[in-house]
Amino acid sequence: MPEGLEAEIWRVAASPLVGRTVSDVWVDERVASVGLRDAVVGAEIAGVDRVGKVLVVEMQTSTGRTKLGLHFGMTGRLVVDGDAAIERLEYASGADRPSWDRLRLWTERDHRPADVPSLRLNDPRRLGRISLDADLTQLGPDALTLTSAELRRRLSGRRVAIKTALLDQSVVAGLGNLCVDEVLWTAGIAPHRPSDRLDAAEVTAIARACRRRLPVMLRRGGSTMGELTPELRRVAGDCPLDGTPLTRSKVGGRTTVWCPHHQL
Ligand SMILES: [Zn+2]
């Protein structure tokens, strides 16, 4: 599923839209805020930002600013000016059917409406959504810039498996299943450890793994580009660090791959 890293790739891909005027919008009303089309047509795209897994398109309308939040769910992906910055997602089919579109947004450039939508959100399973005036206040600090102090504060008073805590977007924003497994593997922490039983050094190791490991995966192309590759995860092969056979289990209902030798 798309994680914060995929949203970051789409943020960069969508940034050339800044300064353009929205000429038309079509949304699948089952997954969009009421009144979205009316609020956005005629607005100027003032900025493209990202908070966790959410892409935020800032719009300047005649009456003020509004934020369009694109939530990608399990299988959503973004197509900008006809180009998909990420062709294939791990859990998506790779096919692109127009009937899976949930948002089409056209802009005009040089007073000419473009033929293809400038933004398309294509989502086969329809678990994503498009929100107007997106409320992002419930999200925790972003994983890419997470500090030890922030993580320690967010974990205090929570007693769940550390993997479950890290998947909670109000604790840390942007991590999904693949990135959490990669971060815990990098930090050497077992995924089922109770979140309130980690010592300061272990919390620091997790925050540092987020800041150091995630940018490497981002440069390589996203959440599927960890050392725990999708192939390695499928077969539960050997730990790339020490050669121990990896364990494949469920933590909080999510498939989890980890090394029983160096993740303690
Ligand atoms: Zn290992």
XYZ file of C-alpha atoms and ligand atoms in Angstrom:
265
model
C 0.000 0.000 0.000
C 1.191 3.537 -0.580
C 3.131 4.845 2.402
C 4.587 8.275 3.182
C 7.461 7.575 0.794
C 5.087 7.096 -2.148
C 3.197 10.262 -1.160
C 6.529 12.110 -1.118
C 7.323 10.890 -4.653
C 3.885 12.114 -5.767
C 4.393 15.454 -3.999
C 7.506 16.051 -6.068
C 5.718 14.870 -9.235
C 2.773 17.214 -8.624
C 4.821 20.301 -7.718
C 4.935 21.616 -11.354
C 1.169 22.204 -11.039
C 1.766 25.121 -8.655
C 0.593 28.367 -10.267
C -1.944 26.731 -12.577
C -5.673 27.408 -12.437
C -8.153 24.566 -11.975
C -10.456 24.532 -15.009
C -12.589 21.502 -14.175
C -12.917 18.700 -11.640
C -14.664 15.360 -11.649
C -14.843 13.303 -8.446
C -16.293 9.973 -7.467
C -18.765 11.338 -4.942
C -18.661 8.148 -2.893
C -15.158 9.040 -1.682
C -15.110 12.850 -1.826
C -16.232 15.712 0.410
C -19.590 17.252 -0.492
C -19.277 20.413 -2.581
C -15.686 19.737 -3.543
C -16.058 20.514 -7.247
C -17.716 23.898 -6.676
C -15.105 24.866 -4.106
C -12.127 24.091 -6.297
C -12.990 24.987 -9.907
C -11.455 28.370 -10.731
C -8.954 28.192 -7.858
C -5.222 28.571 -8.334
C -2.969 25.784 -7.102
C -0.880 27.596 -4.503
C 1.219 24.720 -3.218
C 1.658 20.962 -3.009
C 2.615 19.572 0.382
C 2.625 16.232 2.183
C 1.777 15.262 5.740
C 2.457 11.611 6.482
C 0.698 9.587 3.769
C -1.569 12.475 2.745
C -0.855 14.680 -0.263
C -2.126 18.204 0.324
C -2.926 20.467 -2.615
C -3.342 24.045 -1.414
C -5.844 26.091 -3.386
C -6.260 29.845 -3.511
C -9.917 30.608 -4.197
C -11.605 33.997 -4.537
C -12.599 33.796 -0.875
C -9.497 32.335 0.718
C -7.369 29.233 0.958
C -8.551 25.670 1.061
C -6.682 22.395 1.249
C -7.482 19.375 -0.839
C -6.277 16.219 0.904
C -5.593 13.148 -1.222
C -5.621 9.923 0.823
C -4.441 6.919 -1.172
C -5.887 4.066 0.891
C -4.598 0.582 0.014
C -4.285 0.843 -3.766
C -4.476 4.512 -4.775
C -1.904 6.080 -7.062
C -1.422 9.467 -8.611
C -1.039 10.297 -12.296
C 0.240 13.831 -13.053
C -0.163 15.258 -16.568
C -0.667 11.720 -17.879
C 2.484 10.315 -16.235
C 2.491 7.917 -13.298
C 5.520 8.703 -11.114
C 5.163 5.189 -9.674
C 3.998 2.647 -12.243
C 3.398 -0.310 -10.031
C 2.662 -0.635 -6.333
C 3.333 -3.783 -4.375
C -0.301 -4.456 -3.547
C -1.899 -2.992 -6.679
C -2.533 -4.762 -9.950
C -0.496 -2.346 -12.086
C -3.486 -1.969 -14.422
C -4.991 1.473 -14.978
C -8.694 1.501 -15.794
C -10.582 4.803 -16.150
C -13.415 3.263 -14.128
C -11.037 3.204 -11.139
C -10.544 6.978 -11.255
C -11.729 8.758 -8.092
C -10.505 12.242 -9.013
C -9.801 13.965 -12.308
C -8.634 17.550 -12.092
C -7.908 19.622 -15.189
C -5.887 22.835 -15.203
C -5.378 25.447 -17.848
C -2.003 26.643 -18.957
C -1.602 29.752 -21.091
C -5.412 30.032 -21.029
C -5.738 26.668 -22.782
C -7.388 23.770 -20.999
C -5.210 20.674 -21.128
C -6.528 17.557 -22.865
C -5.502 15.084 -20.182
C -6.280 15.621 -16.505
C -3.416 17.295 -14.665
C -4.171 15.113 -11.636
C -5.799 11.712 -11.564
C -6.273 9.597 -8.473
C -6.764 6.025 -9.655
C -7.788 3.603 -6.892
C -9.160 0.132 -7.760
C -10.226 -0.787 -4.225
C -11.719 2.618 -3.496
C -10.373 2.834 0.061
C -8.750 6.229 -0.494
C -10.624 9.508 -0.255
C -10.452 13.123 -1.318
C -11.169 15.648 1.407
C -11.807 19.363 1.310
C -10.278 21.428 4.116
C -8.399 18.322 5.132
C -8.032 18.090 8.933
C -4.514 16.866 9.538
C -4.288 17.888 13.186
C -4.600 14.301 14.412
C -1.427 13.198 12.646
C 1.793 12.674 14.564
C 5.223 13.985 13.532
C 6.407 12.944 10.089
C 8.515 9.792 9.942
C 11.173 11.301 7.666
C 12.123 13.939 10.250
C 11.161 12.119 13.457
C 13.252 12.975 16.532
C 13.846 10.749 19.564
C 12.146 13.286 21.846
C 9.006 13.360 19.675
C 8.851 9.585 19.510
C 9.382 9.192 23.261
C 6.547 11.673 23.915
C 4.182 9.966 21.480
C 4.880 6.504 22.897
C 4.407 7.466 26.529
C 1.336 5.893 28.095
C 0.760 3.482 25.208
C 1.025 -0.224 25.813
C 0.808 -1.960 22.466
C 3.329 -3.818 20.329
C 5.891 -1.309 19.050
C 4.981 -2.249 15.491
C 1.309 -1.436 16.155
C 2.280 1.897 17.739
C 4.421 2.881 14.749
C 1.601 2.063 12.321
C -0.720 4.400 14.249
C -0.675 7.639 12.231
C -1.320 9.704 15.376
C 1.983 8.413 16.818
C 4.122 8.800 13.689
C 2.732 9.924 10.331
C 3.765 8.226 7.119
C 4.787 4.714 8.115
C 3.032 1.682 6.620
C 3.651 -2.041 6.974
C 6.808 -2.282 4.840
C 8.542 0.766 6.298
C 7.790 -0.220 9.900
C 9.322 -3.668 9.365
C 12.370 -2.071 7.717
C 12.780 0.501 10.499
C 12.535 -2.122 13.275
C 14.936 -4.401 11.401
C 17.393 -1.490 11.075
C 16.981 -0.514 14.743
C 17.311 -4.144 15.956
C 13.999 -4.104 17.845
C 11.559 -7.061 17.810
C 8.147 -5.947 16.472
C 6.058 -7.423 19.314
C 7.957 -5.643 22.116
C 5.565 -3.588 24.305
C 5.908 0.055 23.323
C 6.192 1.241 26.943
C 9.029 -1.165 27.735
C 11.611 0.260 25.347
C 14.530 2.073 26.945
C 15.742 5.507 25.810
C 18.482 4.036 23.624
C 15.978 1.814 21.817
C 13.580 4.706 21.162
C 16.524 6.715 19.846
C 17.517 3.823 17.579
C 14.013 3.705 16.058
C 13.870 7.475 15.418
C 17.345 7.376 13.914
C 16.405 4.418 11.700
C 13.462 6.477 10.383
C 15.626 9.486 9.585
C 18.471 7.514 8.011
C 16.871 4.502 6.411
C 13.704 6.025 4.896
C 15.536 8.607 2.733
C 17.624 5.771 1.261
C 14.441 3.881 0.328
C 12.957 7.100 -1.056
C 15.957 7.610 -3.352
C 15.671 4.010 -4.538
C 11.971 4.399 -5.361
C 9.770 3.927 -2.281
C 8.587 1.572 0.433
C 9.309 -1.607 -1.573
C 13.005 -0.697 -1.812
C 14.183 -1.790 1.620
C 16.739 -4.474 2.470
C 13.716 -6.633 3.352
C 12.660 -6.795 -0.296
C 9.158 -7.948 -1.287
C 10.700 -11.209 -2.576
C 12.564 -11.796 0.692
C 9.351 -11.039 2.623
C 7.335 -13.519 0.559
C 9.641 -16.456 1.136
C 10.923 -15.336 4.582
C 14.505 -15.807 3.400
C 17.701 -15.123 5.337
C 18.397 -11.892 7.244
C 20.601 -9.693 5.003
C 22.562 -8.656 8.119
C 23.440 -11.986 9.741
C 22.012 -14.791 7.576
C 19.519 -16.049 10.188
C 16.249 -17.329 8.654
C 13.667 -14.542 8.989
C 10.426 -15.089 10.907
C 7.089 -14.335 9.256
C 4.254 -13.762 11.718
C 1.285 -11.500 12.448
C 1.574 -8.495 14.733
C -1.637 -6.517 15.220
C -3.147 -8.425 12.296
C -0.402 -7.321 9.886
C 2.063 -9.633 8.176
C 5.406 -9.000 9.818
C 8.849 -10.130 8.754
C 11.687 -9.870 11.237
C 14.977 -11.413 12.347
C 14.836 -13.408 15.606
C 18.635 -13.149 15.963
C 19.402 -9.421 15.925
C 15.942 -7.918 16.611
C 15.608 -8.181 20.383
Zn 19.347 -10.457 11.559
